[in-house]
Amino acid sequence: TLTARIANRVGIARIEQPWDWLDRLPRPDLIVSSLCYHLDAIDVAEACTVRGWPYLNLVECAGWQGWPPDKYVPPLRAAYLGAAANCFVATANCKLVESQISESVPRSRVVHNPYFVSHTSPLPWPKEPGLRLACPARYDLASKAQDVLLEVLAQPVWRDRNITLSLFGEGENNDTLRRLIALHGVQDKVHLAGHVDSIEAVWRTHHALLLASRCEGLPLALVEAMLCGRVPIVTDTGGSGELVTDGHTGFLAAEATCALVCDALERAWVRRAEWEAIGQTAASAAREAIPADPVAEFSQVVRAVAEA
């Protein structure tokens, strides 16, 4: 069985995948294929189809950066059309897949990932001086675009403003981020905070989320920030625009560019006296949109599909 992995801005690589070990398993009621990226659907789909096993695609992220050449569209289309169900964490991700396979995705639905903050109790507003922004995201510039955030804060307009950014996470671009911070001369503005075990600890001391993703599903960083009562300033990528209402529950930048993110941050800065109230509104909106128990929600979907 062959796999098609379409890497972000890299191209196509077809890699032999040994699936013989599957034949040692008893016949499953359903295979759940969790896809880090929407173009990774082919390998498991082909393995299940050959064996006559039902499978469910769970798409965690999608982006326009990788568009499949025509010769890869038929197997990609078959991977979605042949699924017993196609679950997405954002409606926008489903629409993107439909564009790339040039057909409607059948048996599709939106589900949610588990998060790690309270669903019912926003945190007290931070008392720290100035405005403290946080970006909890893996150090992956291709998708999370922390490079754009550094470019934004290097603009003259932000130099004398009492605003800082903490980059929480870890990843393969740690050294590059350190060098970019020095290159842009924003050592006094931006701090590499590394990995933390408690996301609530982040939001106890930070006022707003700043996230300029180039591709997304529905960012857990966004869900958690809003549930904690913090102001989201994010790119309209994946499901972010489905959760954030611009100017009401947060601020949206159309794309991950310096100019557009700088504009969204400026609009947020002008209304900084309202941030606590906007955060409370964001928390209410998140509670309405996000289930209290996403695991139970998805378990019910899996059971229903397996028993169909």
XYZ file of C-alpha atoms in Angstrom:
308
model
C 0.000 0.000 0.000
C 1.300 3.457 -0.866
C 0.907 6.655 1.090
C 0.694 10.178 -0.307
C 2.017 12.828 2.034
C 1.867 16.310 0.657
C 4.211 18.375 2.762
C 3.707 22.056 3.351
C 5.300 23.866 0.370
C 7.497 20.847 -0.349
C 5.555 18.601 -2.730
C 4.655 14.949 -2.958
C 6.411 11.968 -1.451
C 5.029 8.481 -1.895
C 6.455 6.141 0.710
C 5.988 2.374 1.003
C 3.973 1.572 4.127
C 3.961 -2.008 5.425
C 0.412 -2.726 6.535
C 0.767 -6.497 6.940
C 0.570 -6.141 10.712
C -3.076 -5.134 10.310
C -3.858 -8.655 9.143
C -2.914 -9.992 12.559
C -5.714 -8.002 14.177
C -9.286 -9.213 14.571
C -11.669 -7.466 12.203
C -12.454 -4.063 13.749
C -15.873 -2.460 13.936
C -14.284 0.829 12.851
C -10.821 2.283 12.252
C -10.406 5.897 13.418
C -7.757 7.635 11.325
C -6.556 10.817 13.045
C -5.019 13.063 10.398
C -2.551 15.753 11.416
C -3.089 17.334 7.996
C -5.956 16.858 5.573
C -3.708 15.555 2.785
C -2.571 12.605 4.920
C -5.792 10.670 4.310
C -4.710 8.235 1.611
C -2.575 5.639 3.375
C -5.009 4.417 6.038
C -7.942 4.688 3.630
C -6.215 2.425 1.098
C -5.230 -0.110 3.761
C -8.793 -0.266 5.097
C -10.409 -0.379 1.656
C -8.292 -3.347 0.575
C -9.435 -5.249 3.669
C -13.047 -4.125 3.515
C -12.787 -2.399 6.878
C -14.856 0.718 7.676
C -12.879 3.808 8.650
C -13.507 7.302 9.971
C -11.340 10.298 9.031
C -10.673 12.789 11.817
C -9.075 15.886 10.250
C -7.177 18.023 12.777
C -5.791 20.680 10.427
C -6.032 21.899 6.846
C -4.342 24.629 4.850
C -4.104 26.032 1.353
C -0.316 25.799 1.320
C -0.285 22.296 -0.176
C -2.470 21.790 -3.237
C -2.350 18.246 -4.665
C -1.399 17.780 -8.332
C -4.131 16.200 -10.454
C -2.649 12.701 -10.325
C -3.039 12.606 -6.551
C -6.586 13.949 -6.435
C -8.355 10.631 -7.301
C -6.833 8.681 -4.379
C -7.379 11.658 -2.079
C -10.989 11.929 -3.220
C -11.472 8.189 -2.724
C -10.106 8.454 0.815
C -12.870 10.896 1.765
C -15.695 9.461 -0.319
C -15.042 5.953 0.979
C -15.063 6.880 4.669
C -17.895 5.824 6.929
C -17.671 9.346 8.353
C -15.509 12.429 7.915
C -15.021 14.478 11.073
C -13.498 17.950 11.049
C -12.691 20.324 13.891
C -13.774 23.277 11.718
C -16.294 23.782 8.929
C -13.651 25.752 7.031
C -11.438 22.662 6.913
C -14.239 20.629 5.339
C -14.832 23.307 2.701
C -11.133 23.379 1.873
C -11.083 19.597 1.365
C -14.120 19.854 -0.903
C -12.274 22.383 -3.042
C -9.194 20.211 -3.282
C -11.034 17.000 -4.198
C -13.551 18.950 -6.339
C -16.499 17.168 -4.746
C -18.696 17.428 -1.665
C -17.417 15.500 1.343
C -20.112 13.003 2.368
C -21.052 12.041 5.911
C -19.178 15.044 7.328
C -19.608 16.619 10.731
C -17.760 18.943 13.109
C -16.353 17.596 16.371
C -14.141 19.170 19.021
C -10.856 18.310 20.695
C -10.462 18.113 24.481
C -9.076 21.212 26.158
C -7.339 21.756 29.489
C -9.090 24.641 31.216
C -12.407 25.053 33.004
C -15.501 25.258 30.819
C -17.458 27.216 33.400
C -15.080 29.481 35.325
C -13.105 32.203 33.529
C -9.963 33.238 35.382
C -9.673 36.532 37.286
C -8.317 39.367 35.152
C -4.513 39.672 35.472
C -3.142 42.507 37.597
C 0.246 42.603 35.859
C 1.268 46.059 34.569
C 1.127 46.832 30.884
C -0.445 44.537 28.331
C 0.914 41.014 28.273
C 0.289 38.904 25.189
C 0.863 35.161 25.020
C 1.241 32.774 22.099
C 1.019 29.156 23.288
C 1.959 27.219 20.146
C 4.668 24.791 19.107
C 7.758 26.455 17.663
C 6.824 25.680 14.052
C 7.174 28.722 11.839
C 5.654 27.057 8.769
C 2.267 26.722 10.457
C 2.281 28.930 13.571
C 4.092 31.916 11.969
C 5.750 33.327 15.066
C 8.075 35.076 12.611
C 5.177 37.370 11.689
C 4.605 38.272 15.337
C 8.248 39.263 15.726
C 8.065 41.397 12.601
C 4.940 43.106 13.924
C 6.443 43.984 17.303
C 9.567 45.279 15.569
C 7.509 48.023 13.891
C 8.241 51.539 15.241
C 4.660 52.015 16.445
C 5.090 49.272 19.076
C 8.540 50.247 20.317
C 7.412 52.679 23.011
C 4.158 50.969 23.954
C 3.943 48.973 27.180
C 3.188 45.638 25.532
C 5.116 42.340 25.627
C 4.759 38.876 24.096
C 5.575 35.486 25.641
C 6.044 32.586 23.218
C 5.144 29.378 25.045
C 5.958 26.016 23.510
C 8.744 23.929 22.075
C 9.644 22.614 18.648
C 12.142 22.408 15.826
C 12.419 26.172 15.304
C 13.633 27.092 18.777
C 17.049 28.299 17.615
C 15.608 30.143 14.622
C 13.196 32.008 16.884
C 16.027 33.077 19.194
C 17.972 34.382 16.228
C 14.934 36.167 14.783
C 14.271 37.898 18.106
C 17.819 39.233 17.996
C 17.595 40.072 14.293
C 14.480 42.189 14.838
C 15.891 43.723 18.031
C 12.824 42.842 20.115
C 14.587 41.227 23.079
C 12.807 43.685 25.366
C 9.412 42.831 23.861
C 9.451 39.069 23.224
C 10.312 36.226 25.598
C 10.747 32.550 24.692
C 8.942 31.016 27.659
C 9.275 27.353 26.670
C 6.916 24.526 27.578
C 4.550 24.840 30.543
C 2.424 22.121 32.086
C -0.519 24.354 32.986
C -2.188 26.538 30.378
C -4.250 28.171 33.114
C -0.987 29.364 34.664
C -0.272 31.191 31.400
C -3.613 32.956 31.379
C -3.431 33.980 35.028
C -0.671 36.419 34.062
C -1.442 37.329 30.419
C -4.231 39.473 29.001
C -4.577 38.374 25.376
C -3.768 35.654 22.865
C -1.731 36.666 19.802
C -1.747 33.874 17.196
C -0.934 34.329 13.498
C -1.335 30.774 12.184
C -0.850 30.057 8.490
C -2.897 26.837 8.695
C -5.158 25.522 11.442
C -7.986 23.308 12.517
C -9.636 24.972 15.502
C -6.684 26.033 17.673
C -6.854 24.726 21.226
C -4.863 27.814 22.209
C -7.804 29.917 21.017
C -10.469 27.803 22.718
C -8.582 27.795 26.006
C -7.801 31.511 25.925
C -11.434 32.405 25.338
C -12.719 30.019 28.016
C -10.271 31.676 30.419
C -11.708 35.083 29.540
C -8.794 36.393 27.519
C -8.903 38.499 24.348
C -8.051 36.617 21.130
C -6.110 38.451 18.418
C -5.780 35.814 15.720
C -5.662 35.168 11.997
C -8.875 34.091 10.307
C -7.465 30.630 9.605
C -9.256 27.289 9.903
C -12.030 27.565 12.456
C -10.776 30.702 14.208
C -13.220 32.933 12.351
C -16.035 30.550 13.264
C -15.378 31.131 16.971
C -14.245 34.777 17.031
C -16.505 37.649 16.008
C -14.244 40.503 14.973
C -14.537 43.510 17.239
C -16.951 41.722 19.587
C -15.271 38.640 21.048
C -11.805 39.381 19.697
C -9.898 40.699 16.719
C -9.257 38.962 13.399
C -6.490 39.443 10.856
C -7.393 38.153 7.407
C -4.014 36.510 6.857
C -0.650 35.957 8.530
C 1.110 39.032 7.150
C 2.831 41.775 9.098
C 0.468 44.475 7.801
C -2.746 42.586 8.545
C -1.702 41.300 11.967
C -0.388 44.757 12.866
C -3.784 46.217 11.915
C -5.659 43.727 14.107
C -3.319 44.387 17.020
C -3.712 48.138 16.554
C -7.501 47.841 16.646
C -7.176 45.822 19.833
C -4.749 48.372 21.334
C -7.156 51.238 20.712
C -9.773 49.371 22.754
C -7.420 48.132 25.482
C -9.554 49.695 28.205
C -12.317 47.250 27.156
C -10.195 44.097 27.180
C -11.545 42.667 30.403
C -15.146 43.068 29.174
C -14.263 41.649 25.745
C -12.662 38.676 27.493
C -15.838 38.017 29.448
C -17.862 38.136 26.226
C -15.360 35.786 24.591
C -15.723 33.306 27.445
C -19.512 33.275 27.093
C -19.254 32.762 23.327
C -16.802 29.898 23.758
C -19.043 28.152 26.300
C -21.919 28.326 23.834
C -19.892 26.990 20.911
C -17.673 24.395 22.595
C -19.165 21.380 24.416
C -18.362 20.820 28.051
C -17.216 17.272 27.280
C -15.723 16.963 23.779
C -14.514 13.429 24.493
C -18.050 12.234 25.198
C -19.256 14.051 22.077
C -16.735 12.303 19.839
C -17.267 8.944 21.551
C -20.943 9.137 20.679
C -20.084 9.881 17.053
C -17.692 6.917 16.867
C -20.213 4.561 18.453
C -22.994 5.676 16.137
C -20.829 5.242 13.036
C -19.524 1.857 14.189
C -23.031 0.581 14.856
C -24.541 1.930 11.620
